[in-house]
Short mmCIF file of C-alpha atoms in Angstrom, two decimals:
data_model
loop_
_atom_site.label_atom_id
_atom_site.label_comp_id
_atom_site.label_asym_id
_atom_site.label_seq_id
_atom_site.Cartn_x
_atom_site.Cartn_y
_atom_site.Cartn_z
CA MET A 1 11.44 54.25 91.10
CA GLN A 2 9.37 53.33 88.10
CA LEU A 3 5.96 51.64 88.30
CA LYS A 4 5.23 48.57 86.26
CA THR A 5 2.52 49.14 83.69
CA ASN A 6 0.38 46.58 81.99
CA LYS A 7 1.30 46.31 78.34
CA ARG A 8 -2.13 45.07 77.33
CA LYS A 9 -4.80 47.70 77.15
CA ARG A 10 -8.12 46.84 78.71
CA ASN A 11 -11.22 47.42 76.66
CA PRO A 12 -13.28 50.00 78.60
CA ASN A 13 -16.56 48.52 77.34
CA LEU A 14 -15.97 45.14 78.96
CA SER A 15 -16.43 44.25 82.59
CA LYS A 16 -14.60 41.52 84.46
CA TYR A 17 -17.53 39.19 83.78
CA ASP A 18 -17.28 39.51 79.99
CA ALA A 19 -14.94 36.62 79.36
CA PRO A 20 -14.94 34.68 76.09
CA LEU A 21 -18.26 32.88 76.37
CA LYS A 22 -16.94 29.85 74.56
CA ILE A 23 -15.16 28.92 77.76
CA GLN A 24 -18.43 28.75 79.73
CA PHE A 25 -20.17 26.92 76.88
CA ASN A 26 -17.47 24.24 76.79
CA ARG A 27 -17.51 23.99 80.57
CA GLY A 28 -21.25 23.31 80.45
CA ILE A 29 -20.67 20.49 77.97
CA SER A 30 -17.90 18.93 80.05
CA ASP A 31 -19.87 19.32 83.30
CA PHE A 32 -22.78 17.40 81.79
CA LYS A 33 -20.47 14.61 80.70
CA ARG A 34 -18.92 14.47 84.18
CA GLY A 35 -22.26 14.61 85.97
CA LYS A 36 -21.83 18.01 87.61
CA LEU A 37 -25.33 19.43 87.74
CA ILE A 38 -24.76 22.67 89.65
CA ASN A 39 -24.11 25.84 87.69
CA PRO A 40 -20.80 27.33 88.97
CA TYR A 41 -21.67 30.89 87.90
CA HIS A 42 -23.90 33.45 89.55
CA SER A 43 -27.49 33.25 88.37
CA ASN A 44 -28.79 35.87 85.95
CA THR A 45 -25.41 36.46 84.32
CA MET A 46 -24.38 35.86 80.75
CA GLN A 47 -21.81 33.33 81.94
CA ALA A 48 -24.50 31.28 83.68
CA ARG A 49 -26.69 31.35 80.59
CA GLU A 50 -23.83 30.21 78.36
CA TRP A 51 -22.98 27.40 80.78
CA LEU A 52 -26.63 26.32 80.73
CA ARG A 53 -26.70 26.48 76.91
CA GLY A 54 -23.67 24.16 76.73
CA PHE A 55 -25.17 21.85 79.33
CA ASN A 56 -28.50 21.66 77.47
CA THR A 57 -26.76 21.14 74.12
CA SER A 58 -24.90 18.16 75.51
CA TYR A 59 -28.09 16.83 77.12
CA TYR A 60 -30.08 16.92 73.86
CA GLN A 61 -27.23 15.36 71.88
CA ARG A 62 -27.15 12.48 74.38
CA LEU A 63 -30.94 12.18 74.28
CA GLU A 64 -30.87 11.77 70.50
CA ARG A 65 -28.25 9.03 70.76
CA VAL A 66 -30.30 7.20 73.37
CA LYS A 67 -33.46 7.42 71.27
CA ASN A 68 -31.64 6.10 68.21
CA ALA A 69 -30.24 3.21 70.19
CA GLU A 70 -33.67 2.32 71.55
CA VAL A 71 -35.21 2.32 68.10
CA ARG A 72 -32.42 0.08 66.85
CA ARG A 73 -32.88 -2.34 69.76
CA ARG A 74 -36.64 -2.54 69.19
CA SER A 75 -36.21 -3.25 65.50
CA GLU A 76 -33.72 -6.03 66.27
CA LYS A 77 -36.30 -7.70 68.55
CA ILE A 78 -39.04 -7.43 65.94
CA TYR A 79 -36.95 -8.85 63.14
CA ALA A 80 -35.45 -11.61 65.28
CA ARG A 81 -38.71 -13.62 65.12
#
């Protein structure tokens, strides 16, 4: 009887927590847009930090849009006189 072997070789320098960090970054962005405020990853891991970086990136992009909209609304009120 022959054992099945995995055809892909695992990199010995990576652990199971070293996934492509783009996945966690994008999940942070989408969680902010959906209103999910709890970090799904264990604290003090690279995955949690990448999720937080994506979450914060999305937050500051939204903040800039809100500020620009407020400035536009104020200027419309001033020039409406």
